[in-house]
mmCIF file of C-alpha atoms in Angstrom:
data_model
loop_
_atom_site.group_PDB
_atom_site.id
_atom_site.type_symbol
_atom_site.label_atom_id
_atom_site.label_comp_id
_atom_site.label_asym_id
_atom_site.label_seq_id
_atom_site.Cartn_x
_atom_site.Cartn_y
_atom_site.Cartn_z
ATOM 1 C CA MET A 154 -56.379 51.619 -32.731
ATOM 2 C CA GLU A 155 -54.372 54.416 -33.827
ATOM 3 C CA PHE A 156 -50.484 53.150 -34.817
ATOM 4 C CA LEU A 157 -47.423 54.468 -33.125
ATOM 5 C CA ASN A 158 -45.330 57.157 -35.239
ATOM 6 C CA LYS A 159 -42.607 55.900 -37.337
ATOM 7 C CA ARG A 160 -40.416 58.595 -34.525
ATOM 8 C CA ASP A 161 -41.700 56.543 -31.867
ATOM 9 C CA ARG A 162 -41.580 53.463 -33.196
ATOM 10 C CA LEU A 163 -38.112 54.048 -33.951
ATOM 11 C CA VAL A 164 -36.771 54.917 -30.327
ATOM 12 C CA LEU A 165 -38.809 52.422 -28.413
ATOM 13 C CA THR A 166 -38.014 49.425 -30.428
ATOM 14 C CA THR A 167 -33.949 50.886 -29.611
ATOM 15 C CA ILE A 168 -35.021 50.764 -26.316
ATOM 16 C CA SER A 169 -36.429 48.033 -26.373
ATOM 17 C CA GLN A 170 -33.203 45.730 -28.179
ATOM 18 C CA SER A 171 -31.032 46.627 -25.643
ATOM 19 C CA GLY A 172 -32.879 43.913 -23.103
ATOM 20 C CA PRO A 173 -34.157 44.743 -19.265
ATOM 21 C CA ALA A 174 -31.024 46.285 -18.822
ATOM 22 C CA GLY A 175 -31.921 49.260 -20.650
ATOM 23 C CA ILE A 176 -30.118 51.730 -22.861
ATOM 24 C CA ASP A 177 -28.115 54.745 -21.086
ATOM 25 C CA ALA A 178 -30.350 57.349 -21.900
ATOM 26 C CA SER A 179 -26.633 59.823 -24.191
ATOM 27 C CA ALA A 180 -26.200 56.067 -25.944
ATOM 28 C CA LEU A 181 -30.141 56.210 -27.067
ATOM 29 C CA ILE A 182 -29.053 59.399 -28.008
ATOM 30 C CA SER A 183 -25.638 58.321 -29.784
ATOM 31 C CA LEU A 184 -27.588 55.594 -31.679
ATOM 32 C CA LEU A 185 -29.903 57.629 -33.326
ATOM 33 C CA SER A 186 -28.395 61.259 -34.117
ATOM 34 C CA PRO A 187 -27.605 60.071 -37.648
ATOM 35 C CA LEU A 188 -31.855 60.597 -38.164
ATOM 36 C CA MET A 189 -33.218 62.273 -35.425
ATOM 37 C CA THR A 190 -32.611 65.442 -33.155
ATOM 38 C CA LYS A 191 -31.461 65.241 -29.026
ATOM 39 C CA GLU A 192 -35.103 67.521 -28.557
ATOM 40 C CA SER A 193 -36.824 64.705 -30.905
ATOM 41 C CA VAL A 194 -35.976 61.467 -28.994
ATOM 42 C CA MET A 195 -37.296 63.340 -25.835
ATOM 43 C CA ARG A 196 -39.557 64.315 -27.315
ATOM 44 C CA SER A 197 -40.695 60.291 -28.326
ATOM 45 C CA VAL A 198 -39.632 59.170 -25.047
ATOM 46 C CA GLU A 199 -41.519 60.984 -22.742
ATOM 47 C CA GLU A 200 -44.656 60.435 -25.366
ATOM 48 C CA LEU A 201 -43.369 57.349 -24.111
ATOM 49 C CA ILE A 202 -43.074 57.300 -20.955
ATOM 50 C CA ILE A 203 -46.748 59.112 -20.721
ATOM 51 C CA LYS A 204 -48.151 56.091 -22.541
ATOM 52 C CA ASP A 205 -46.479 53.857 -20.375
ATOM 53 C CA LEU A 206 -44.230 51.781 -22.398
ATOM 54 C CA VAL A 207 -41.235 53.420 -21.343
ATOM 55 C CA LYS A 208 -39.513 53.439 -17.631
ATOM 56 C CA VAL A 209 -37.134 55.786 -16.381
ATOM 57 C CA THR A 210 -34.256 54.673 -14.425
ATOM 58 C CA ASN A 211 -32.189 56.949 -12.521
ATOM 59 C CA LEU A 212 -29.199 55.374 -11.062
ATOM 60 C CA GLY A 213 -27.638 59.147 -9.316
ATOM 61 C CA GLN A 214 -24.397 60.722 -10.493
ATOM 62 C CA GLY A 215 -26.161 62.283 -13.673
ATOM 63 C CA GLU A 216 -26.573 58.127 -14.692
ATOM 64 C CA VAL A 217 -30.388 58.236 -16.491
ATOM 65 C CA ARG A 218 -31.568 54.807 -17.827
ATOM 66 C CA TYR A 219 -34.974 53.754 -19.797
ATOM 67 C CA VAL A 220 -36.287 50.253 -19.884
ATOM 68 C CA SER A 221 -38.624 49.783 -22.855
ATOM 69 C CA SER A 222 -42.029 47.723 -20.637
ATOM 70 C CA LYS A 223 -42.220 43.462 -20.494
ATOM 71 C CA ASN A 224 -45.475 43.834 -22.477
ATOM 72 C CA VAL A 225 -42.857 45.797 -25.467
ATOM 73 C CA ARG A 226 -39.630 43.379 -24.981
ATOM 74 C CA ASP A 227 -42.767 40.159 -25.060
ATOM 75 C CA ALA A 228 -43.843 41.795 -28.471
ATOM 76 C CA MET A 229 -40.346 42.293 -29.855
ATOM 77 C CA ILE A 230 -40.061 39.222 -29.362
ATOM 78 C CA ASN A 231 -42.966 37.597 -31.826
ATOM 79 C CA LEU A 232 -42.402 40.624 -34.204
ATOM 80 C CA ASP A 233 -38.256 38.647 -34.453
ATOM 81 C CA ILE A 234 -40.087 35.449 -34.807
ATOM 82 C CA GLN A 235 -42.414 36.459 -37.609
ATOM 83 C CA LYS A 236 -39.469 38.505 -39.465
ATOM 84 C CA LEU A 237 -37.318 35.225 -39.046
ATOM 85 C CA LYS A 238 -40.269 33.740 -40.503
ATOM 86 C CA ILE A 239 -40.643 35.213 -43.748
ATOM 87 C CA ALA A 240 -35.941 35.331 -43.859
ATOM 88 C CA GLU A 241 -36.245 31.302 -43.792
ATOM 89 C CA TYR A 242 -39.242 31.938 -46.614
ATOM 90 C CA VAL A 243 -37.715 34.085 -48.633
ATOM 91 C CA LYS A 244 -34.576 31.707 -49.014
ATOM 92 C CA GLU A 245 -37.160 28.978 -50.086
ATOM 93 C CA LEU A 246 -38.393 30.937 -52.431
ATOM 94 C CA ASN A 247 -35.099 31.637 -53.758
ATOM 95 C CA THR A 248 -33.551 28.307 -54.078
ATOM 96 C CA ARG A 249 -36.973 27.072 -54.776
ATOM 97 C CA LYS A 250 -38.032 29.783 -58.162
ATOM 98 C CA ASP A 251 -34.307 28.997 -59.736
ATOM 99 C CA GLU A 252 -35.095 24.857 -59.681
ATOM 100 C CA ILE A 253 -39.129 25.929 -61.086
ATOM 101 C CA LEU A 254 -37.667 27.867 -64.302
ATOM 102 C CA LYS A 255 -36.477 25.038 -65.463
ATOM 103 C CA LEU A 256 -38.740 23.249 -65.722
ATOM 104 C CA GLN A 257 -39.772 22.486 -69.293
ATOM 105 C CA ASP A 258 -43.413 22.297 -68.352
ATOM 106 C CA LYS A 259 -44.928 24.670 -68.548
ATOM 107 C CA ASN A 260 -48.162 23.946 -66.418
ATOM 108 C CA GLN A 261 -45.964 22.460 -64.077
ATOM 109 C CA GLN A 262 -44.767 25.789 -63.665
ATOM 110 C CA ILE A 263 -47.342 27.548 -63.019
ATOM 111 C CA GLU A 264 -48.535 25.072 -60.245
ATOM 112 C CA GLN A 265 -45.369 24.900 -58.891
ATOM 113 C CA LEU A 266 -45.250 29.151 -58.464
ATOM 114 C CA LYS A 267 -49.049 29.249 -57.565
ATOM 115 C CA ASN A 268 -48.174 26.392 -54.458
ATOM 116 C CA ILE A 269 -45.288 29.265 -53.552
ATOM 117 C CA VAL A 270 -47.414 31.908 -53.419
ATOM 118 C CA GLN A 271 -49.770 30.624 -51.409
ATOM 119 C CA GLU A 272 -46.999 28.882 -49.050
ATOM 120 C CA GLY A 273 -45.477 32.847 -48.574
ATOM 121 C CA LEU A 274 -49.443 34.234 -48.458
ATOM 122 C CA SER A 275 -50.368 31.994 -45.918
ATOM 123 C CA ILE A 276 -47.181 33.246 -43.604
ATOM 124 C CA ILE A 277 -47.222 36.706 -43.986
ATOM 125 C CA SER A 278 -51.325 36.507 -43.105
ATOM 126 C CA ILE A 279 -50.684 34.533 -40.210
ATOM 127 C CA GLY A 280 -48.412 36.743 -39.128
ATOM 128 C CA LEU A 281 -50.352 39.835 -39.291
ATOM 129 C CA ILE A 282 -53.261 37.502 -37.203
ATOM 130 C CA ASN A 283 -50.645 36.781 -34.273
ATOM 131 C CA LEU A 284 -48.818 40.184 -34.044
ATOM 132 C CA TYR A 285 -52.411 41.806 -34.036
ATOM 133 C CA SER A 286 -52.537 40.130 -30.218
ATOM 134 C CA SER A 287 -49.018 41.157 -30.009
ATOM 135 C CA MET A 288 -48.987 45.449 -29.369
ATOM 136 C CA PRO A 289 -50.365 45.442 -32.760
ATOM 137 C CA GLU A 290 -49.682 49.194 -33.181
ATOM 138 C CA LEU A 291 -46.483 48.688 -33.053
ATOM 139 C CA THR A 292 -45.488 45.878 -34.483
ATOM 140 C CA ILE A 293 -47.869 45.502 -36.882
ATOM 141 C CA PRO A 294 -46.028 48.778 -39.056
ATOM 142 C CA GLU A 295 -42.578 47.423 -38.375
ATOM 143 C CA TYR A 296 -43.538 43.521 -40.065
ATOM 144 C CA ILE A 297 -45.488 45.658 -43.246
ATOM 145 C CA GLU A 298 -42.257 47.915 -43.353
ATOM 146 C CA SER A 299 -39.832 44.764 -43.134
ATOM 147 C CA ILE A 300 -41.926 42.160 -45.755
ATOM 148 C CA GLN A 301 -42.070 45.211 -48.474
ATOM 149 C CA PRO A 302 -39.653 44.041 -50.387
ATOM 150 C CA LEU A 303 -41.288 40.472 -50.269
ATOM 151 C CA ILE A 304 -44.403 41.805 -50.972
ATOM 152 C CA GLU A 305 -43.258 43.631 -54.571
ATOM 153 C CA VAL A 306 -42.041 39.937 -55.631
ATOM 154 C CA MET A 307 -44.999 38.387 -53.917
ATOM 155 C CA GLU A 308 -47.561 41.022 -56.680
ATOM 156 C CA LYS A 309 -45.590 40.519 -59.492
ATOM 157 C CA LEU A 310 -45.297 35.963 -58.435
ATOM 158 C CA TYR A 311 -49.070 36.071 -57.852
ATOM 159 C CA LYS A 312 -49.927 38.205 -61.270
ATOM 160 C CA LEU A 313 -48.727 35.481 -63.034
ATOM 161 C CA VAL A 314 -51.216 32.309 -61.221
ATOM 162 C CA GLN A 315 -53.868 33.803 -60.565
ATOM 163 C CA LYS A 316 -57.192 33.064 -61.979
ATOM 164 C CA SER A 317 -59.526 35.502 -63.878
ATOM 165 C CA TYR A 318 -62.155 36.961 -62.213
ATOM 166 C CA THR A 319 -66.097 35.424 -63.490
ATOM 167 C CA LYS A 320 -68.409 37.479 -64.957
ATOM 168 C CA GLU A 321 -69.796 38.465 -62.013
ATOM 169 C CA GLU A 322 -66.992 39.384 -60.040
ATOM 170 C CA THR A 323 -65.768 41.579 -62.919
ATOM 171 C CA GLU A 324 -69.516 43.230 -62.644
ATOM 172 C CA ALA A 325 -68.783 43.910 -59.139
ATOM 173 C CA ILE A 326 -66.150 45.443 -59.387
ATOM 174 C CA LEU A 327 -66.501 47.658 -62.377
ATOM 175 C CA LYS A 328 -69.760 48.680 -60.629
ATOM 176 C CA ILE A 329 -66.808 49.931 -57.418
ATOM 177 C CA ILE A 330 -64.819 51.880 -60.170
ATOM 178 C CA GLU A 331 -68.010 53.876 -61.383
ATOM 179 C CA LYS A 332 -69.114 54.484 -57.606
ATOM 180 C CA TYR A 333 -65.701 55.896 -57.277
ATOM 181 C CA ARG A 334 -65.131 57.106 -60.935
ATOM 182 C CA GLY A 335 -68.220 57.672 -62.664
ATOM 183 C CA GLU A 336 -70.370 56.966 -65.709
ATOM 184 C CA LYS A 337 -67.861 57.431 -67.809
ATOM 185 C CA ASP A 338 -64.054 55.593 -66.271
ATOM 186 C CA TYR A 339 -66.876 52.483 -65.662
ATOM 187 C CA ARG A 340 -68.071 52.201 -69.411
ATOM 188 C CA ILE A 341 -64.119 52.837 -71.101
ATOM 189 C CA LEU A 342 -63.609 49.774 -68.286
ATOM 190 C CA LYS A 343 -65.725 47.890 -69.588
ATOM 191 C CA GLU A 344 -65.809 48.007 -73.144
ATOM 192 C CA MET A 345 -61.982 47.294 -72.961
ATOM 193 C CA LEU A 346 -62.383 44.192 -71.013
ATOM 194 C CA GLU A 347 -65.282 43.483 -73.949
ATOM 195 C CA LYS A 348 -63.180 43.988 -76.689
ATOM 196 C CA GLU A 349 -59.750 41.374 -74.886
ATOM 197 C CA GLU A 350 -62.424 38.741 -74.223
ATOM 198 C CA ILE A 351 -63.127 38.800 -77.243
ATOM 199 C CA SER A 352 -59.580 39.004 -78.505
ATOM 200 C CA GLN A 353 -58.917 36.085 -75.912
ATOM 201 C CA LYS A 354 -62.072 33.865 -77.751
ATOM 202 C CA ASP A 355 -60.430 34.052 -81.174
ATOM 203 C CA LYS A 356 -56.820 32.590 -80.114
ATOM 204 C CA SER A 357 -58.336 30.252 -79.197
ATOM 205 C CA ILE A 358 -60.435 29.484 -82.227
#
């Protein structure tokens, strides 16, 4: 599977958002003029027509309209539904985050954070799975771009609640690093981890 490039996705989503009536050629160019040249827009339209993702309707008297295929519009419905679920989760995250920070019990804080992180990861994963069967070459890159700010927040929260790697997992990761970075980096990282492990044991005594 090959994702559509950013330019084609921008043109295609703009056309599809005009619904079954489509959009006038001049209106499309005008809408995208802050981002793209007329030549670039028309080049994308030509490629999308060839891929059967866009149809051309000539109404006469110089009026040409572009209409995205039904499959594209159905995929956009699915994409917008997944984005809506993410937006609802972000609202809930903002509310629950403040409540969690007010908790006095640190263990309870960690448990609550863990729950909300797992919920977010589940929503993101299910969204990707749903979009995989709905024109993924268009919807998946659009979805990933739209949730990028949330992903950055989730990464920070995940670091607070993630479990430590087992000894076997750590060794497997180090072997992967050795494969791509060489034995020297492998040894350095292994020594650093061993020192950190000794330090943590000393603190717990």
